[in-house]
mmCIF file of C-alpha atoms and ligand atoms in Angstrom:
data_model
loop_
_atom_site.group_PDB
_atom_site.id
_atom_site.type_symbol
_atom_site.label_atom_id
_atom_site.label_comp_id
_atom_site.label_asym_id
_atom_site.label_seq_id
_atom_site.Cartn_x
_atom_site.Cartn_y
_atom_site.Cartn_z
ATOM 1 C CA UNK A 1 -21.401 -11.234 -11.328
ATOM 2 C CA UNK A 2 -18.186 -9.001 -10.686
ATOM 3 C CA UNK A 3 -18.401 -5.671 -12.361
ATOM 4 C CA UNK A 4 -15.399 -5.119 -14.405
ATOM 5 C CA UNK A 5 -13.498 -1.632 -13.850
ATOM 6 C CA UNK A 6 -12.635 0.668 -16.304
ATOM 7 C CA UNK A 7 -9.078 0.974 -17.212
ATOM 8 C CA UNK A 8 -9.233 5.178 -15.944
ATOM 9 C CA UNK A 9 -10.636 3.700 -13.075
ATOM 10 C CA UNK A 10 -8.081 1.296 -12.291
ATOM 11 C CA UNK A 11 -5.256 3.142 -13.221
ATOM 12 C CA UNK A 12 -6.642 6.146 -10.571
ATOM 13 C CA UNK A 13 -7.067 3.144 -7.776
ATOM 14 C CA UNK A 14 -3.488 1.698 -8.578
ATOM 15 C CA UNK A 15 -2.066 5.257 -8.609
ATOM 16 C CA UNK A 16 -3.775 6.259 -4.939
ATOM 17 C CA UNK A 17 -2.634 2.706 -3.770
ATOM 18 C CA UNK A 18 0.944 3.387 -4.305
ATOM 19 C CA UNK A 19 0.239 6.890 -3.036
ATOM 20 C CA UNK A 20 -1.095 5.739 0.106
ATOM 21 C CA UNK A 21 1.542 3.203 0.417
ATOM 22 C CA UNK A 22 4.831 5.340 -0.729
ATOM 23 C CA UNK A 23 3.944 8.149 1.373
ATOM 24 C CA UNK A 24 3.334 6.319 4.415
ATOM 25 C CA UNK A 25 7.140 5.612 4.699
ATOM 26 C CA UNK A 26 7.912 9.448 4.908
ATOM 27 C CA UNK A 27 7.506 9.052 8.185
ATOM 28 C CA UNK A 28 10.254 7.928 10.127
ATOM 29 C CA UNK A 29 8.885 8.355 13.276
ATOM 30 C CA UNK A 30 5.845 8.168 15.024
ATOM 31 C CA UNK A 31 3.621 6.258 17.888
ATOM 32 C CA UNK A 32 3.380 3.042 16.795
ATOM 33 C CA UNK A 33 -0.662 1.657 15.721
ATOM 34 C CA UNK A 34 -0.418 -0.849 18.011
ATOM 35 C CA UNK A 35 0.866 1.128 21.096
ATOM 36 C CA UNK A 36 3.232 -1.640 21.726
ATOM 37 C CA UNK A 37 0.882 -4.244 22.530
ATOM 38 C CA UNK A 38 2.127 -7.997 22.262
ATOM 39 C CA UNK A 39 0.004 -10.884 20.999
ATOM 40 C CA UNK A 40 -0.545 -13.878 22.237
ATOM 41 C CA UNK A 41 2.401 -14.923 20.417
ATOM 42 C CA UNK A 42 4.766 -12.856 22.852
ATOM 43 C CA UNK A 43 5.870 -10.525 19.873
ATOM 44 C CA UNK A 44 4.079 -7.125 18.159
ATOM 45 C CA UNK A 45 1.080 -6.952 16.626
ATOM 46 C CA UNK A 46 2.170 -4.890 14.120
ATOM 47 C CA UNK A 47 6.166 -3.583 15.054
ATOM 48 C CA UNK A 48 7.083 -0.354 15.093
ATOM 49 C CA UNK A 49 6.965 0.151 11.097
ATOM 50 C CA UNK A 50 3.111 0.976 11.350
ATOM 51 C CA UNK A 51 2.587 4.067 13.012
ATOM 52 C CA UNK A 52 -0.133 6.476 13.292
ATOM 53 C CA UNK A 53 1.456 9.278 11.018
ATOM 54 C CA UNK A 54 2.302 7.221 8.686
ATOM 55 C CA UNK A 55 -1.102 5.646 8.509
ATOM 56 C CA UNK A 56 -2.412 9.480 8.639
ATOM 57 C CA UNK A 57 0.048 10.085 5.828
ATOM 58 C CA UNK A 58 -0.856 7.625 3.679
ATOM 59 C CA UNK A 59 -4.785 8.099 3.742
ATOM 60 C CA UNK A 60 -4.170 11.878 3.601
ATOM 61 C CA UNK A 61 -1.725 11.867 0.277
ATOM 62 C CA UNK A 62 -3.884 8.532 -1.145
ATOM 63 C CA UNK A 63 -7.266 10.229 -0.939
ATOM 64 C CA UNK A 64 -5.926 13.440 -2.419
ATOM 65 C CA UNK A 65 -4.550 11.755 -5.103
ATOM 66 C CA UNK A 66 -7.763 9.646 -5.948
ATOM 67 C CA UNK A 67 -9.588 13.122 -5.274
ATOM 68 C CA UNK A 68 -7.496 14.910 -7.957
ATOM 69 C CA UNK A 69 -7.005 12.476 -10.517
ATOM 70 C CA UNK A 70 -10.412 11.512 -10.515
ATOM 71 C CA UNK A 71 -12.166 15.340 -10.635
ATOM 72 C CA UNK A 72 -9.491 15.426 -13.653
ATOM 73 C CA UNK A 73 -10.716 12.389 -15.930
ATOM 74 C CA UNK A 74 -13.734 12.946 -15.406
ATOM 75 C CA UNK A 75 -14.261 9.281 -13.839
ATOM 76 C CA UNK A 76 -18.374 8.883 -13.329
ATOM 77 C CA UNK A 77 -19.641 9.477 -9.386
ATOM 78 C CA UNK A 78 -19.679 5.822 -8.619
ATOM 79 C CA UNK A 79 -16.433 5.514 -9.526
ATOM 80 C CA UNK A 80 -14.803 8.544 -7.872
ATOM 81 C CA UNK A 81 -16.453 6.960 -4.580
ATOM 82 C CA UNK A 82 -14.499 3.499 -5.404
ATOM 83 C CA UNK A 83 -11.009 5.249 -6.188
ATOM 84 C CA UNK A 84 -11.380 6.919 -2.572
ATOM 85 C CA UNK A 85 -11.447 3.244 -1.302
ATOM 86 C CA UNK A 86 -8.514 2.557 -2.841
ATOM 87 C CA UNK A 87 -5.844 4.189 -0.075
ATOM 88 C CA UNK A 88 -7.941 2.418 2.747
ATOM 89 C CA UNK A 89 -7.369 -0.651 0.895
ATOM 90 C CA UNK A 90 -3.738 -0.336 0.404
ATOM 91 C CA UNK A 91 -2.658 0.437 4.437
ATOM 92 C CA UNK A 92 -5.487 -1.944 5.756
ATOM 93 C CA UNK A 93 -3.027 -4.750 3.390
ATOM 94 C CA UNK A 94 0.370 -3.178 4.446
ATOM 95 C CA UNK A 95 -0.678 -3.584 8.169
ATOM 96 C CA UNK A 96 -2.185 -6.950 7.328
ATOM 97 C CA UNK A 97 1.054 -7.767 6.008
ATOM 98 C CA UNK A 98 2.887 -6.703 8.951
ATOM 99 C CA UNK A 99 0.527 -8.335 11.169
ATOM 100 C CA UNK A 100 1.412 -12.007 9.543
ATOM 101 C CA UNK A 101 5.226 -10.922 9.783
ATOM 102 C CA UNK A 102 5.426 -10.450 13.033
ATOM 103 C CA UNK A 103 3.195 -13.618 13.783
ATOM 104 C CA UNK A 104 5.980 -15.598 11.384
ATOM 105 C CA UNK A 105 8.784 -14.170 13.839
ATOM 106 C CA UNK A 106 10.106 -11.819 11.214
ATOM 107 C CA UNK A 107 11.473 -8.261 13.204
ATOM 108 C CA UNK A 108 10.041 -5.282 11.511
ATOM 109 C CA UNK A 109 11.713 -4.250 8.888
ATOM 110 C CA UNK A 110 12.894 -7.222 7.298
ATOM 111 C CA UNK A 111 12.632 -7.814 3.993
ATOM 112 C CA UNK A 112 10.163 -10.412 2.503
ATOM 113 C CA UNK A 113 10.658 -10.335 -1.301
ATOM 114 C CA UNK A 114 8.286 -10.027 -3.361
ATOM 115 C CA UNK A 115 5.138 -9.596 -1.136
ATOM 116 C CA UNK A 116 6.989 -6.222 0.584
ATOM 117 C CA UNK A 117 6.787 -4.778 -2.859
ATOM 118 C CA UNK A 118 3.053 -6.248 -4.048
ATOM 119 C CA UNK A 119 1.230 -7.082 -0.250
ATOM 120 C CA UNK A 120 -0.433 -3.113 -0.871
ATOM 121 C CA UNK A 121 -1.549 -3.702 -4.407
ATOM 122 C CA UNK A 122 -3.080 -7.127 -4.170
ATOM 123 C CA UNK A 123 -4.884 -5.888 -0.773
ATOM 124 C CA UNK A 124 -6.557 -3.509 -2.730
ATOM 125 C CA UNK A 125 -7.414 -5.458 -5.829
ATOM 126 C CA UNK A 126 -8.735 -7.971 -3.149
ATOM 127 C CA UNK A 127 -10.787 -5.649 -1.884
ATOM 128 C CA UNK A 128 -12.384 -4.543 -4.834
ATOM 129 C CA UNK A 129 -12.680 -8.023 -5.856
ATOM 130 C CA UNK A 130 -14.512 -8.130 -2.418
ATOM 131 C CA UNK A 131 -17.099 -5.798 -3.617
ATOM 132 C CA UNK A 132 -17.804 -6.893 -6.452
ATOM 133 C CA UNK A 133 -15.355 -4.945 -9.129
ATOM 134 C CA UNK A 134 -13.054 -7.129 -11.135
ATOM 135 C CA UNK A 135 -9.298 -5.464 -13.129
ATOM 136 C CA UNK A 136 -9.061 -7.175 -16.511
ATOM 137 C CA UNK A 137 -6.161 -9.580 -15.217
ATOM 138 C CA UNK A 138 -4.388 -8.623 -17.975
ATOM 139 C CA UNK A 139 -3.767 -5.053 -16.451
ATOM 140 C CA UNK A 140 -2.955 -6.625 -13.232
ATOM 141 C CA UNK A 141 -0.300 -9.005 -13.935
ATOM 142 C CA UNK A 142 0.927 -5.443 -16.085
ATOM 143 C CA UNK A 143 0.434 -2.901 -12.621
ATOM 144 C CA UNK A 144 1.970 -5.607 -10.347
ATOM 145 C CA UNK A 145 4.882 -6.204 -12.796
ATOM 146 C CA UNK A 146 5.303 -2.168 -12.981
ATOM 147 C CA UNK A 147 4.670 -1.684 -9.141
ATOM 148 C CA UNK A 148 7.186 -4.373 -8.151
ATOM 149 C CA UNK A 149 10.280 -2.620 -11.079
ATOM 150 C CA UNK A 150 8.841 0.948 -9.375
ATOM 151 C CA UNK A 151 9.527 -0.263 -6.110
ATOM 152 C CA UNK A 152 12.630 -1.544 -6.089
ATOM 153 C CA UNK A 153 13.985 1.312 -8.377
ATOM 154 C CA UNK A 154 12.315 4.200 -5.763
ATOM 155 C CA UNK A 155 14.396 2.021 -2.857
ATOM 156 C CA UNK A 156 17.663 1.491 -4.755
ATOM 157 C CA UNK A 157 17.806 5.372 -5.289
ATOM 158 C CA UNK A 158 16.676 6.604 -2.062
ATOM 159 C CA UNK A 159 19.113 4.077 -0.589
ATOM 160 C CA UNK A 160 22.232 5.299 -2.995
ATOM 161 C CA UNK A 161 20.844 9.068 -2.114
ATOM 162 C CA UNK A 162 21.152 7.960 1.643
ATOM 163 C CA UNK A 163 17.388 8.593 2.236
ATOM 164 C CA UNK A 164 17.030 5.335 3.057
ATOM 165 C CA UNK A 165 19.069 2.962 4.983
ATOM 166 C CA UNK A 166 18.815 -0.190 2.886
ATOM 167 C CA UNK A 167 17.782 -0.961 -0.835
ATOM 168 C CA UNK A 168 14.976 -2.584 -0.079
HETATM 169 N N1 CTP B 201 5.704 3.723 8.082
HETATM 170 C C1 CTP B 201 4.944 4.267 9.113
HETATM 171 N N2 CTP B 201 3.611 3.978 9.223
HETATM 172 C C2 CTP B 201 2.998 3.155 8.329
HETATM 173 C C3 CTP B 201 3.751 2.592 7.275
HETATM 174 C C4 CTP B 201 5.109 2.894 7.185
HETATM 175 O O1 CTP B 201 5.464 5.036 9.942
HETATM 176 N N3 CTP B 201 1.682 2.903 8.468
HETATM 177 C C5 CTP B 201 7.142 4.081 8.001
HETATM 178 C C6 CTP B 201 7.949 3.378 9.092
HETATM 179 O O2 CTP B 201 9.005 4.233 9.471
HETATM 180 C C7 CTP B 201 8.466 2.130 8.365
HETATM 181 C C8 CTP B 201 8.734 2.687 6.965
HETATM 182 O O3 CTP B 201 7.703 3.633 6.768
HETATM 183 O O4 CTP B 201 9.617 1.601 8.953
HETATM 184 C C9 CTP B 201 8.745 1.633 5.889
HETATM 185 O O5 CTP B 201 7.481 1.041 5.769
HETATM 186 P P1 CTP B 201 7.313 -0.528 5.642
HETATM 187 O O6 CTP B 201 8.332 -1.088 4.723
HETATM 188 O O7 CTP B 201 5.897 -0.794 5.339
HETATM 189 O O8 CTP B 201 7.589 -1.009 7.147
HETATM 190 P P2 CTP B 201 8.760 -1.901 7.749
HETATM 191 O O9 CTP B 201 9.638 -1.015 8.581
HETATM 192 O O10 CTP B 201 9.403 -2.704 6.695
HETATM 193 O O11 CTP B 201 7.990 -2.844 8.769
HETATM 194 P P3 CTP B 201 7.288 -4.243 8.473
HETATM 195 O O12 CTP B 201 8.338 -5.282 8.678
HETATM 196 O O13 CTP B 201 6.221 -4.279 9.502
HETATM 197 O O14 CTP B 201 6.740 -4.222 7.089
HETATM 198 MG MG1 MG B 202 9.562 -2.803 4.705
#
């Protein structure tokens, strides 16, 4: 029987997720994960859009996040353990994602609406789910409806401030 997760609890995981995931993308330059190796396929394995700093990044700013928020509400032990989860979760999805990307012949970077925007948040509630810990589905139809309107608001300004190159 799936253990259902408090709504703190969630809210700290969903939080670190788009921590993990956001942060990641500071990085505009790095060595890519996969050190350039091909699959069998003839293309990436993951592209150079996965790279080791931003996979340091993300874990760094993710668990920090899950760290703080979580010493701050008070969240009981075996919960603070699962929030810290929660930024593993979200890059093991976003590489996962790229992985199937590049294996569907899509060059890195392009944009695959919506699962660009959700691929991170329904890793992690996957993974949870994997474990054993269930989100009332009405909070996650509500945190992937607010995660996809975050999204493409964060990209539209950063793209307008000419942080990014395109609004997506
Ligand atoms: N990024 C990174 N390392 C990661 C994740 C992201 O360096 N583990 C940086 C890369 O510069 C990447 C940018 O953040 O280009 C945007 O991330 P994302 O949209 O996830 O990558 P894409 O470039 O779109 O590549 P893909 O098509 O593989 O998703
Ligand atoms: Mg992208």
């Amino acid at each position: 029987m799936a253990k259902p997760l408090s709504l703190t609890t969630s809210l700290i995981i969903v939080v670190a997720s788009m921590v993990a995931n956001g942060s990641a993308t500071l990085v505009s330059k790095g060595r890519p994960l996969d050190a350039g190796l091909t699959f069998i396929d003839g293309r990436r394995l993951l592209g150079d859009g996965k790279t080791v700093e931003g996979l340091a990044t993300g874990l760094v700013f993710g668990t920090s996040v899950a760290l703080f928020m979580s010493t701050l509400l008070h969240v009981p032990f075996e919960d603070l353990i699962l929030t810290l989860l929660a930024p593993l979760f979200a890059v093991a999805g976003d590489m996962a994602m790229s992985f199937a990307k590049r294996r569907a012949g899509l060059e890195r970077g392009s944009p695959l609406k919506p699962v660009d925007q959700l691929d991170f948040i329904i890793a992690t509630a996957t993974g949870y789910l994997a474990l054993g810990y269930i989100w009332d589905p009405a909070l996650l139809i509500i945190v992937i409806a607010v995660t996809y309107a975050l999204h493409r608001t964060t990209n539209i300004v950063a793209y307008r401030l000419g942080i990014k190159d395109r609004p997506w």
